[in-house]
Short mmCIF file of C-alpha atoms and ligand atoms in Angstrom, two decimals:
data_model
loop_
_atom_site.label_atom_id
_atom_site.label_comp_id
_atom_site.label_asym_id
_atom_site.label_seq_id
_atom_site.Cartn_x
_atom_site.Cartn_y
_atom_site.Cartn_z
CA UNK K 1 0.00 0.00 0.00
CA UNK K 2 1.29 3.59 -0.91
CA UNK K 3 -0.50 6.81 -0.56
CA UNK K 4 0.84 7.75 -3.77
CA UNK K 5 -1.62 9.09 -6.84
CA UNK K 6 -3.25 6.03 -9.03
CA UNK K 7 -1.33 7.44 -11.67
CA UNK K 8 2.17 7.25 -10.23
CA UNK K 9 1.20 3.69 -9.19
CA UNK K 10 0.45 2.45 -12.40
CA UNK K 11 3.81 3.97 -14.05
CA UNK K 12 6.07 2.43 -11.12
CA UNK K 13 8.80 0.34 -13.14
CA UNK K 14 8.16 -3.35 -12.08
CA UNK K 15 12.32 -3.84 -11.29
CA UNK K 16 12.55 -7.30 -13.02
CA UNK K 17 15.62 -9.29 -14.23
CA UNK K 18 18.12 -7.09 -15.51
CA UNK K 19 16.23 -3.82 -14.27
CA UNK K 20 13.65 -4.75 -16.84
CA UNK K 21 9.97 -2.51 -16.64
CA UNK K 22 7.69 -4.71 -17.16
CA UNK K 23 7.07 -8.50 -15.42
CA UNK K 24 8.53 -11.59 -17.82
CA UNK K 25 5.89 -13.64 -18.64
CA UNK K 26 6.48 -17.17 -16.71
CA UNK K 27 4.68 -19.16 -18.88
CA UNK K 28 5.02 -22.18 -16.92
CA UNK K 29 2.26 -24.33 -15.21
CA UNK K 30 4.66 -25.97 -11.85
CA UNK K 31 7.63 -24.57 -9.80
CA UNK K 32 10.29 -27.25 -9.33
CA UNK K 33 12.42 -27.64 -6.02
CA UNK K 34 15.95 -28.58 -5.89
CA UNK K 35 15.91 -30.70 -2.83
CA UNK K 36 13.38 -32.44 -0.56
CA UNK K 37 14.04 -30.50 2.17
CA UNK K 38 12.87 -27.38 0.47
CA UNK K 39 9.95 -29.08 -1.54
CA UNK K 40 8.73 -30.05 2.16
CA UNK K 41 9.49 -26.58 3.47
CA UNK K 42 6.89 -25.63 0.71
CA UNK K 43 4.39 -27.94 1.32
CA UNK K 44 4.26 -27.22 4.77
CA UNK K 45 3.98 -23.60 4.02
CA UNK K 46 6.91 -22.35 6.06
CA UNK K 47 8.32 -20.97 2.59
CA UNK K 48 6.35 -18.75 0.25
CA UNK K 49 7.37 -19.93 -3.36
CA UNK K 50 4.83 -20.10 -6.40
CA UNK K 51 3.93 -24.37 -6.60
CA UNK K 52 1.95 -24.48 -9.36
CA UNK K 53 -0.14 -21.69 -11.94
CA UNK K 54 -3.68 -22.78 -10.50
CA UNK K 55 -3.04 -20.62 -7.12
CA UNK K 56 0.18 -18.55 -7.91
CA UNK K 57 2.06 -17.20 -10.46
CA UNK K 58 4.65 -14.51 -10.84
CA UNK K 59 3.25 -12.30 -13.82
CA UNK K 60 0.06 -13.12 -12.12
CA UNK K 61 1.04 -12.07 -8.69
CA UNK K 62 2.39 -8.53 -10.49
CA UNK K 63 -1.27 -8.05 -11.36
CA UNK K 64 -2.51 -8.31 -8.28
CA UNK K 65 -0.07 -6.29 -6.52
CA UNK K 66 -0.84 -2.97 -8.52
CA UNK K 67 -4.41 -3.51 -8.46
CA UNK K 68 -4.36 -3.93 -4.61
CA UNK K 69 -1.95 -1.14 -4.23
CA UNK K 70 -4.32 0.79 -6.82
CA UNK K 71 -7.70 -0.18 -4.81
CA UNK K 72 -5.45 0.51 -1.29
CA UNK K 73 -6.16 -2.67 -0.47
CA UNK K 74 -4.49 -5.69 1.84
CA UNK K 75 -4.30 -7.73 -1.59
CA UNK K 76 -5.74 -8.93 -4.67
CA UNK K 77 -6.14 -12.32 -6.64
CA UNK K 78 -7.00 -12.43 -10.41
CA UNK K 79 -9.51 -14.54 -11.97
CA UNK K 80 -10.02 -15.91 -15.54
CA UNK K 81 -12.94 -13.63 -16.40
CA UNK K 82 -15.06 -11.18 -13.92
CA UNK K 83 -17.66 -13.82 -13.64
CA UNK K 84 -15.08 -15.98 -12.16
CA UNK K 85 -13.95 -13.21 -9.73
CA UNK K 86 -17.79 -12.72 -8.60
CA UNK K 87 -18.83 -16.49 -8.45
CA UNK K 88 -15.56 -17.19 -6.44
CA UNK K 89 -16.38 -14.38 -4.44
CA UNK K 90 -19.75 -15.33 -3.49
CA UNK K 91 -19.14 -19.05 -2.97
CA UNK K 92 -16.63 -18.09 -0.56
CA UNK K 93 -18.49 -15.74 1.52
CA UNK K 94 -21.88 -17.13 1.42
CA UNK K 95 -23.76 -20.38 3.12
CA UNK K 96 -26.83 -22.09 2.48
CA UNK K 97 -29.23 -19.95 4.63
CA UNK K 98 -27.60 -16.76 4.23
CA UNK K 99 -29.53 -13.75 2.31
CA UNK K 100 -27.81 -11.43 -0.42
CA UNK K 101 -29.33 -8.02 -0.48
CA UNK K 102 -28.24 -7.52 -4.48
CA UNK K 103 -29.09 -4.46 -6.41
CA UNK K 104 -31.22 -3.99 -8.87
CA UNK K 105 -30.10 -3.66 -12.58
CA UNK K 106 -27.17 -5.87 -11.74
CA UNK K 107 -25.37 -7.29 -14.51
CA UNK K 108 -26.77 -9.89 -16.02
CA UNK K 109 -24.68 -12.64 -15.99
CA UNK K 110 -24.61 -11.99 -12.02
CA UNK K 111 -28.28 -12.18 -11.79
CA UNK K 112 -28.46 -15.70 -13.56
CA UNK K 113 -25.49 -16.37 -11.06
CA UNK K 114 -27.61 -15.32 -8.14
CA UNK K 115 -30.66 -16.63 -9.58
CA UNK K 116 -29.71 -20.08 -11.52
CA UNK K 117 -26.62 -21.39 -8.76
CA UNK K 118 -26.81 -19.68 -5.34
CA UNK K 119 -30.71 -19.78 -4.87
CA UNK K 120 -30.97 -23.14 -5.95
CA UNK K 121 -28.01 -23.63 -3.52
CA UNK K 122 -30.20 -22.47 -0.44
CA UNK K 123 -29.00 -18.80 -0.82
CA UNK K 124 -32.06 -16.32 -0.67
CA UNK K 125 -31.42 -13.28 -2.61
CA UNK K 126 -33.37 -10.08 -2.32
CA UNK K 127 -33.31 -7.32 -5.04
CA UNK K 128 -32.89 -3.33 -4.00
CA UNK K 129 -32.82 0.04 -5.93
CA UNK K 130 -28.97 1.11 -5.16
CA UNK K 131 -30.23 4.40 -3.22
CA UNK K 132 -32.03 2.20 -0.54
CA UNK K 133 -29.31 -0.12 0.93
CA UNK K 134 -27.88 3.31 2.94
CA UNK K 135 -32.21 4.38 3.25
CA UNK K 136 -34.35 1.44 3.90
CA UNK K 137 -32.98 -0.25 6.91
CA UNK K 138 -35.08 -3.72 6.02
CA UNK K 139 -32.69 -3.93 2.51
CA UNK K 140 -29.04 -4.90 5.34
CA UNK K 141 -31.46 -6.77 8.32
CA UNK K 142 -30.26 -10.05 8.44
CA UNK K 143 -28.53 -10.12 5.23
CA UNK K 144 -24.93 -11.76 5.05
CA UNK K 145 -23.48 -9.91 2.03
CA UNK K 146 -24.95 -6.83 0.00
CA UNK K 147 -23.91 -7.07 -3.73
CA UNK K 148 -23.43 -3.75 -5.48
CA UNK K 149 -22.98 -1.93 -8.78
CA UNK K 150 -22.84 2.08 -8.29
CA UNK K 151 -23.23 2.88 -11.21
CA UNK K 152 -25.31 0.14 -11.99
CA UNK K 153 -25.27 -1.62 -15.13
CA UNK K 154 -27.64 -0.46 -18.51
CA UNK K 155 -29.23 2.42 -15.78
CA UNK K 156 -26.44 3.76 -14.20
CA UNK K 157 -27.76 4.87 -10.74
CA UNK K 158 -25.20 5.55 -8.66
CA UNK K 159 -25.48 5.93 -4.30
CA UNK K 160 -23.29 7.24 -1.76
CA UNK K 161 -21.03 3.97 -1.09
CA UNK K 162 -20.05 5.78 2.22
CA UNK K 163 -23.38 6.06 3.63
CA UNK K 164 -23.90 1.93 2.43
CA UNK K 165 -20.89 0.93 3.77
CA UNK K 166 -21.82 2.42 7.09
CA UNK K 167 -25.49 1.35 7.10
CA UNK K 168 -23.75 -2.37 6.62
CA UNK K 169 -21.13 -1.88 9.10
CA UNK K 170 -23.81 -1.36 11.54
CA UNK K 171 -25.68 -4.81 10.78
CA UNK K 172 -22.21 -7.04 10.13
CA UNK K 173 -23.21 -7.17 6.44
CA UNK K 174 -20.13 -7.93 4.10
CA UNK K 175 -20.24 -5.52 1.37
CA UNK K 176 -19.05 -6.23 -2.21
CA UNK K 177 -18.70 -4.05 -5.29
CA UNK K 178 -18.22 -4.38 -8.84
CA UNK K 179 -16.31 -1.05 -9.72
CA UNK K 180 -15.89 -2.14 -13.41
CA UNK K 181 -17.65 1.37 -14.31
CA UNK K 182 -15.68 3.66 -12.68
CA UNK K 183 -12.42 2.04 -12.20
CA UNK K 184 -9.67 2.79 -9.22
CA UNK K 185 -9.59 6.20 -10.90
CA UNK K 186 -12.64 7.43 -10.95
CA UNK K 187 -13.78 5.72 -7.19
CA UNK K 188 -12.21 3.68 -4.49
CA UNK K 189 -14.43 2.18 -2.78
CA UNK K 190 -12.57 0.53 0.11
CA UNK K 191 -11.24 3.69 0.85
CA UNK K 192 -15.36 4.81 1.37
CA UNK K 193 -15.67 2.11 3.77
CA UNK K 194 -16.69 -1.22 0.91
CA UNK K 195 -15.19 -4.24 2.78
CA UNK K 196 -14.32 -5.80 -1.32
CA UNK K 197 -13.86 -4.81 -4.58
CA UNK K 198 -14.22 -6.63 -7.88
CA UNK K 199 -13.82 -5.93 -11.78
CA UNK K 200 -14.44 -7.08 -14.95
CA UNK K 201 -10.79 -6.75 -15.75
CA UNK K 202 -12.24 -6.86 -19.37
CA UNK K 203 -13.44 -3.41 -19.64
CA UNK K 204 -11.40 -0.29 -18.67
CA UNK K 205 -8.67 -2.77 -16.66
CA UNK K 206 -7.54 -4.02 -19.72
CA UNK K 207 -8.83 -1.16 -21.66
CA UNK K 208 -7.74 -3.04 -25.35
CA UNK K 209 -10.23 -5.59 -25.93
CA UNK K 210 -8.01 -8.25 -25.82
CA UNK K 211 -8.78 -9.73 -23.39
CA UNK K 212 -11.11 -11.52 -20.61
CA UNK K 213 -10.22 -11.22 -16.98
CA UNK K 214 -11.01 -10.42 -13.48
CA UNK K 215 -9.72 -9.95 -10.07
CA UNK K 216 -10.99 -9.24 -6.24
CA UNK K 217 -9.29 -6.90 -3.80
CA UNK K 218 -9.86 -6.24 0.01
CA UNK K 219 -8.72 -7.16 3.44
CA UNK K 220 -6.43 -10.29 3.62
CA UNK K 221 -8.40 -12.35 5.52
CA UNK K 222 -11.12 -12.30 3.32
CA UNK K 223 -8.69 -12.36 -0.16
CA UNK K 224 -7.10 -15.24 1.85
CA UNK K 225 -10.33 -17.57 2.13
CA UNK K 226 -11.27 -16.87 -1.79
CA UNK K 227 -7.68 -17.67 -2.76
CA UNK K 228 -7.12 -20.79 -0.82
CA UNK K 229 -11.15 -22.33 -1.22
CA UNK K 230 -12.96 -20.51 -4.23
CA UNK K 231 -9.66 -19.86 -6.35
CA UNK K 232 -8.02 -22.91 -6.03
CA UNK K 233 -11.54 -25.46 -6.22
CA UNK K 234 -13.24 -24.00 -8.89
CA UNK K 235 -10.42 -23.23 -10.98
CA UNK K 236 -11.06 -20.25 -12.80
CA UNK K 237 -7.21 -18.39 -12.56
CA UNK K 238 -6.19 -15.58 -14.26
CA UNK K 239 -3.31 -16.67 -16.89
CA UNK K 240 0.45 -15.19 -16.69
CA UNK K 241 -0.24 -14.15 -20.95
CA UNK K 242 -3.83 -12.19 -19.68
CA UNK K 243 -2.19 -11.25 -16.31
CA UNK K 244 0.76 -9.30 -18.74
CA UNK K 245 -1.64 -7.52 -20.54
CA UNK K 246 -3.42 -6.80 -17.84
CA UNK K 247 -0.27 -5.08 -16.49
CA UNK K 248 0.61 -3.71 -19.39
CA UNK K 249 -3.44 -2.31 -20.05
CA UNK K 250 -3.00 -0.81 -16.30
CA UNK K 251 -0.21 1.05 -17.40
CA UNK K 252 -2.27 3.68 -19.44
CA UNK K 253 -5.69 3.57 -17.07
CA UNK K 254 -4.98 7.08 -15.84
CA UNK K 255 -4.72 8.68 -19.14
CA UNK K 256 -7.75 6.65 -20.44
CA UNK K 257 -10.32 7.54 -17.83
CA UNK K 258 -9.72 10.91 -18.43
CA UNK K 259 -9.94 10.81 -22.25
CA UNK K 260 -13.24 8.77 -22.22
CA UNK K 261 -14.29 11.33 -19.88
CA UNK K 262 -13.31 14.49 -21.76
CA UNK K 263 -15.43 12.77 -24.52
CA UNK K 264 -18.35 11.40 -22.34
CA UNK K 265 -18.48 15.33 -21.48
CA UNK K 266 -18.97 16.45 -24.67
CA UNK K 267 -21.54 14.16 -25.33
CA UNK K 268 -23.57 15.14 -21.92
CA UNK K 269 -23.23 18.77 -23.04
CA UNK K 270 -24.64 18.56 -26.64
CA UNK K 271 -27.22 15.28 -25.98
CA UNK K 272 -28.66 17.67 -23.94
CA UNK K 273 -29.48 20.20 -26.57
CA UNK K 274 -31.18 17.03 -28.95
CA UNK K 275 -35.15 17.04 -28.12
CA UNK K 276 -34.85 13.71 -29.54
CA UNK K 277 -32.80 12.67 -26.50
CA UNK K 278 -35.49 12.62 -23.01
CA UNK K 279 -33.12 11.03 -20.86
CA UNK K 280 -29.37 10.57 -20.18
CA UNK K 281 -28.44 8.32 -17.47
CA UNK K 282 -24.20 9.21 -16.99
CA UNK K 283 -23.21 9.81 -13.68
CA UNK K 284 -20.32 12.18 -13.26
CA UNK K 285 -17.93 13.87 -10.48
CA UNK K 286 -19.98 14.46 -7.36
CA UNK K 287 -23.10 13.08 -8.37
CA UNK K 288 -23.05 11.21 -5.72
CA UNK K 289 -19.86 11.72 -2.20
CA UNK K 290 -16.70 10.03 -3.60
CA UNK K 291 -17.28 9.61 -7.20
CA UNK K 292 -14.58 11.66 -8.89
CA UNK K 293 -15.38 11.44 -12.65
CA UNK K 294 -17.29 10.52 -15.51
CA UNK K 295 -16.75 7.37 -17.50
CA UNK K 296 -16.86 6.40 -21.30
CA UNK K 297 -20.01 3.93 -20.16
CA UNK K 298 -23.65 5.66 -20.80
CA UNK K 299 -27.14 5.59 -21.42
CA UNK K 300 -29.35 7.46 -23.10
CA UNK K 301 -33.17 7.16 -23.52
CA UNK K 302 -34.43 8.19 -27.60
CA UNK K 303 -38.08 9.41 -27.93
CA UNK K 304 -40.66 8.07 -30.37
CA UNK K 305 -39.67 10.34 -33.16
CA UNK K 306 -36.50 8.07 -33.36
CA UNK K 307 -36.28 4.90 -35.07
CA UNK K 308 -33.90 3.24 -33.51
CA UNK K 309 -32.87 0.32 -35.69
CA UNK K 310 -32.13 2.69 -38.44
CA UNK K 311 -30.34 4.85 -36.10
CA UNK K 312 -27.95 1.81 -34.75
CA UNK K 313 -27.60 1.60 -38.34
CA UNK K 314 -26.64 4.23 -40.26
CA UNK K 315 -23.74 4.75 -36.79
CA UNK K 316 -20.60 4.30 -38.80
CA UNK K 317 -17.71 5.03 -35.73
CA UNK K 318 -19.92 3.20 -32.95
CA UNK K 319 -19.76 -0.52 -33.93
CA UNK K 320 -23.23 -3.13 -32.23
CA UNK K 321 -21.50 -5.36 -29.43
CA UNK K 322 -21.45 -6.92 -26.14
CA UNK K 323 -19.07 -5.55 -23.94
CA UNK K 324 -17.36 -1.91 -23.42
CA UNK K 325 -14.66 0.01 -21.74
CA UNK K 326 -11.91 -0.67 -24.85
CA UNK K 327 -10.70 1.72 -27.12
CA UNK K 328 -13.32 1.40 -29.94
CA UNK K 329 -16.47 3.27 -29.56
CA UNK K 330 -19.66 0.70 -28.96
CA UNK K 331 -23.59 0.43 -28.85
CA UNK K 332 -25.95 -1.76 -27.72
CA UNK K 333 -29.93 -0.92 -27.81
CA UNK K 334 -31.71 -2.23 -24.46
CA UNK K 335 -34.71 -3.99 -27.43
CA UNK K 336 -31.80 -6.18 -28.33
CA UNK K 337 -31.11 -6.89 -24.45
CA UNK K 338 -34.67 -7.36 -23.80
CA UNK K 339 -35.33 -9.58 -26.72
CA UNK K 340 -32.57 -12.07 -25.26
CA UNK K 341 -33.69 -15.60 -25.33
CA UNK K 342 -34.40 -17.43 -21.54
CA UNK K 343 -36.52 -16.35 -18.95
CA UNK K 344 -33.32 -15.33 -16.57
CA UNK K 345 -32.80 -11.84 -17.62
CA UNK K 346 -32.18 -9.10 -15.32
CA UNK K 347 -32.60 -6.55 -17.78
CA UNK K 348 -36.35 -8.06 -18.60
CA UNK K 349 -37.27 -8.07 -14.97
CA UNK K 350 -35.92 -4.75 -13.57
CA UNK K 351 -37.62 -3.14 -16.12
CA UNK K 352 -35.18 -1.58 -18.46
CA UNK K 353 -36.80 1.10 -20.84
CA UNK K 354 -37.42 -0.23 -24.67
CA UNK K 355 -36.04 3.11 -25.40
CA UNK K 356 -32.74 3.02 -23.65
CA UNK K 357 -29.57 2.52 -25.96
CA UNK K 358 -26.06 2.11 -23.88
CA UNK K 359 -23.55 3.75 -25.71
CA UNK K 360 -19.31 2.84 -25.03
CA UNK K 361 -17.72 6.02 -25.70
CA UNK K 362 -13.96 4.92 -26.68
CA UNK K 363 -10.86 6.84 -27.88
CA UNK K 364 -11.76 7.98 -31.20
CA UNK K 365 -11.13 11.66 -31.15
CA UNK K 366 -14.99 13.69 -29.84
CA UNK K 367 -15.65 15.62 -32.49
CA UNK K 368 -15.60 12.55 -34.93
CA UNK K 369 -17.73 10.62 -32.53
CA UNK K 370 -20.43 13.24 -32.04
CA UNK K 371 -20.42 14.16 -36.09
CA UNK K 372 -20.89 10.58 -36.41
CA UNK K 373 -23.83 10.61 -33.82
CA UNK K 374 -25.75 13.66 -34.75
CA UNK K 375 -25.52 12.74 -38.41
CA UNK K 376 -26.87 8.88 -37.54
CA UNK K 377 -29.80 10.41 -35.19
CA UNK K 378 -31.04 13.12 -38.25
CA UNK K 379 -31.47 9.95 -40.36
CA UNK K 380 -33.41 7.96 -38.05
CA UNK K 381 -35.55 11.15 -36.80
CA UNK K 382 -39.12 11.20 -38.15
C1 PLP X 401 -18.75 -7.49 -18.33
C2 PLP X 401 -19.17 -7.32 -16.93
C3 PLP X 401 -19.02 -8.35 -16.00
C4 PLP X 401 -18.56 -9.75 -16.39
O1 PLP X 401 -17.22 -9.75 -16.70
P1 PLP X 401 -16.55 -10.84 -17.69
O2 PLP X 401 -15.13 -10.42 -17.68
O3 PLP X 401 -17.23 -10.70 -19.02
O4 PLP X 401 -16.79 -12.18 -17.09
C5 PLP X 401 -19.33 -8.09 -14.68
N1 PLP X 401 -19.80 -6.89 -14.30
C6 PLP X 401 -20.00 -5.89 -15.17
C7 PLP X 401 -20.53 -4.58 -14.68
C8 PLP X 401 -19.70 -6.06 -16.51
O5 PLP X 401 -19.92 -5.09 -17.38
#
């Protein structure tokens, strides 16, 4: 840990072999041991050497240690995607019997977590508007864990994670956050009092689209159970190839956040000027205590003058696709979300407007973006 600014922790040199700057990549699955003494030594956990690539591994471990010092947190473990960071997460800090107070508009692959593998479990799960876990006292009675998003996904509310974290401290509720949104940069939650942290490392993390990763940070103890039950028994570890990447995406985080932002911005100022446009769901700096800027990630609701198929379609810049927080500018319509086979569908049941369309604001320079915008929203305007 370091009280240093995120962006002078993500350019610290990572003093390899030969002063190198970046971590080699040990592309190796076991750690071999010279003599039996020392293989013993290991086993018995007296010595702390990497064993094998399923629970440690050096480019991995370089990973975690800048996203815990990023998150100023005890320490961090990476996972194989950010489904595998939240389904380790939960299995390790939930029972059978236990309730989850989860927010609403959660993303959803995490409802059909919560909904098709922890309630059949035994788990109950309960489903909350963000703004009530610090308001309605009934949303943290009883509960084990409280699962957020702020901002949450396709609506973006956002809540005062200070005021949560204290409304949970005060009923021994674990709290958990996915901070995918707003990255280390933009909020830091266990500094507002969140007991863990999570990411899609696949989004602004990585920030290339290269990749699919994830990783948890928080106190020890609790990093400690997930890495030596959830991590380690189901499986799902973050590679030393996505792990380098991962370093090498973190490297640039700082100067990203703020780009997407200048951009997102822009976008806020002039979508507000388009009668076309009734609603813009982008949370910003101070919107709500301790979030510090606006990301790339958006929403925006289109009235009925707009037809939005054509719109998606004449978009030349902003390419239809799963996903966000890379460099290439993105957009998804909520019909398309809604419209998504199997009755498990977060988006469906929380009640997502037909209207919405999530745009992924990415590097391209603003001006381009917006031409391309306006331009695309004339042509599908009645
Ligand atoms: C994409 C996403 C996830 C899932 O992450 P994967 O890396 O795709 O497994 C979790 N939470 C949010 C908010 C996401 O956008």
């Amino acid at each position: 840990m370091t009280d240093h600014a995120p962006d002078t922790v993500l350019a610290r040199p990572y003093g390899g072999p030969a002063g190198s700057v970046t971590p080699p990549i040990y592309q190796t699955s076991l750690f071999t041991f010279d003599d039996m003494a020392a293989f013993e030594a290991r086993m018995a956990g007296e010595i702390d050497r990497p064993l094998y690539s399923r629970v440690t591994n050096p480019t991995t471990a370089a990973f975690e240690e800048m996203m815990a010092r990023l998150e100023g947190g005890a320490a961090s473990v990476g996972f194989a995607s950010g489904m595998a960071a939240i389904s380790a997460t939960l299995f390790a800090l939930v029972r059978p019997g236990d309730r989850i107070a989860c927010v609403e508009h959660v993303y959803p692959d995490a409802y059909r977590l919560m909904e098709r593998m922890l309630r059949p479990w035994g788990v109950e799960i309960t489903y909350h508007p963000v703004t009530a876990f610090a308001t309605d006292p009934e949303v943290m009675r009883g509960a084990a864990l409280a699962y957020l998003e702020s901002p949450t996904s396709m609506m973006m509310q956002a809540a005062d994670l200070r005021a949560i974290a204290e409304a949970a401290r005060a009923e021994g509720v674990t709290t958990v956050i996915d901070n995918s949104w707003a990255t280390p940069i933009f909020q830091r939650p266990l500094a507002l009092g969140i007991d863990v942290v999570l990411h899609s490392a696949s989004k602004y993390i990585s920030g290339h689209s290269d990749t699919v990763a994830g990783v948890v940070t928080g106190p020890a103890e609790i990093v400690g159970r997930i890495r030596d039950l959830t991590l380690p028994l189901l499986g799902g570890k973050l590679a030393p190839f996505e792990a380098w990447l991962l370093v090498r995406g973190l490297r640039t985080l700082g100067a990203r956040m703020r780009e997407h932002q200048r951009t997102a911005d822009l976008f806020v100022d002039r979508l507000g000027g388009r009668a076309e446009v009734t609603a813009i769901h982008s949370p910003g700096a101070n919107t709500v205590p301790g979030l510090e800027g606006r990301s790339g990630l958006m929403s925006i609701e289109l009235s009925d003058s707009v037809d939005i198929r054509r719109f998606a379609d004449a978009l030349d810049l902003f390419r239809l696709g799963v996903s966000w927080g890379g460099f290439e500018s993105l957009i998804v319509p909520a019909a398309v979300t809604l419209a998504q086979a199997g009755e498990h569908n977060s988006v469906r049941r929380f009640g997502v407007p037909e209207r919405l369309v999530r745009l992924s604001l990415g590097l391209e320079a603003a001006e381009d973006l917006w031409r391309d915008f306006d331009r695309a929203l004339t042509i599908a305007t009645r």
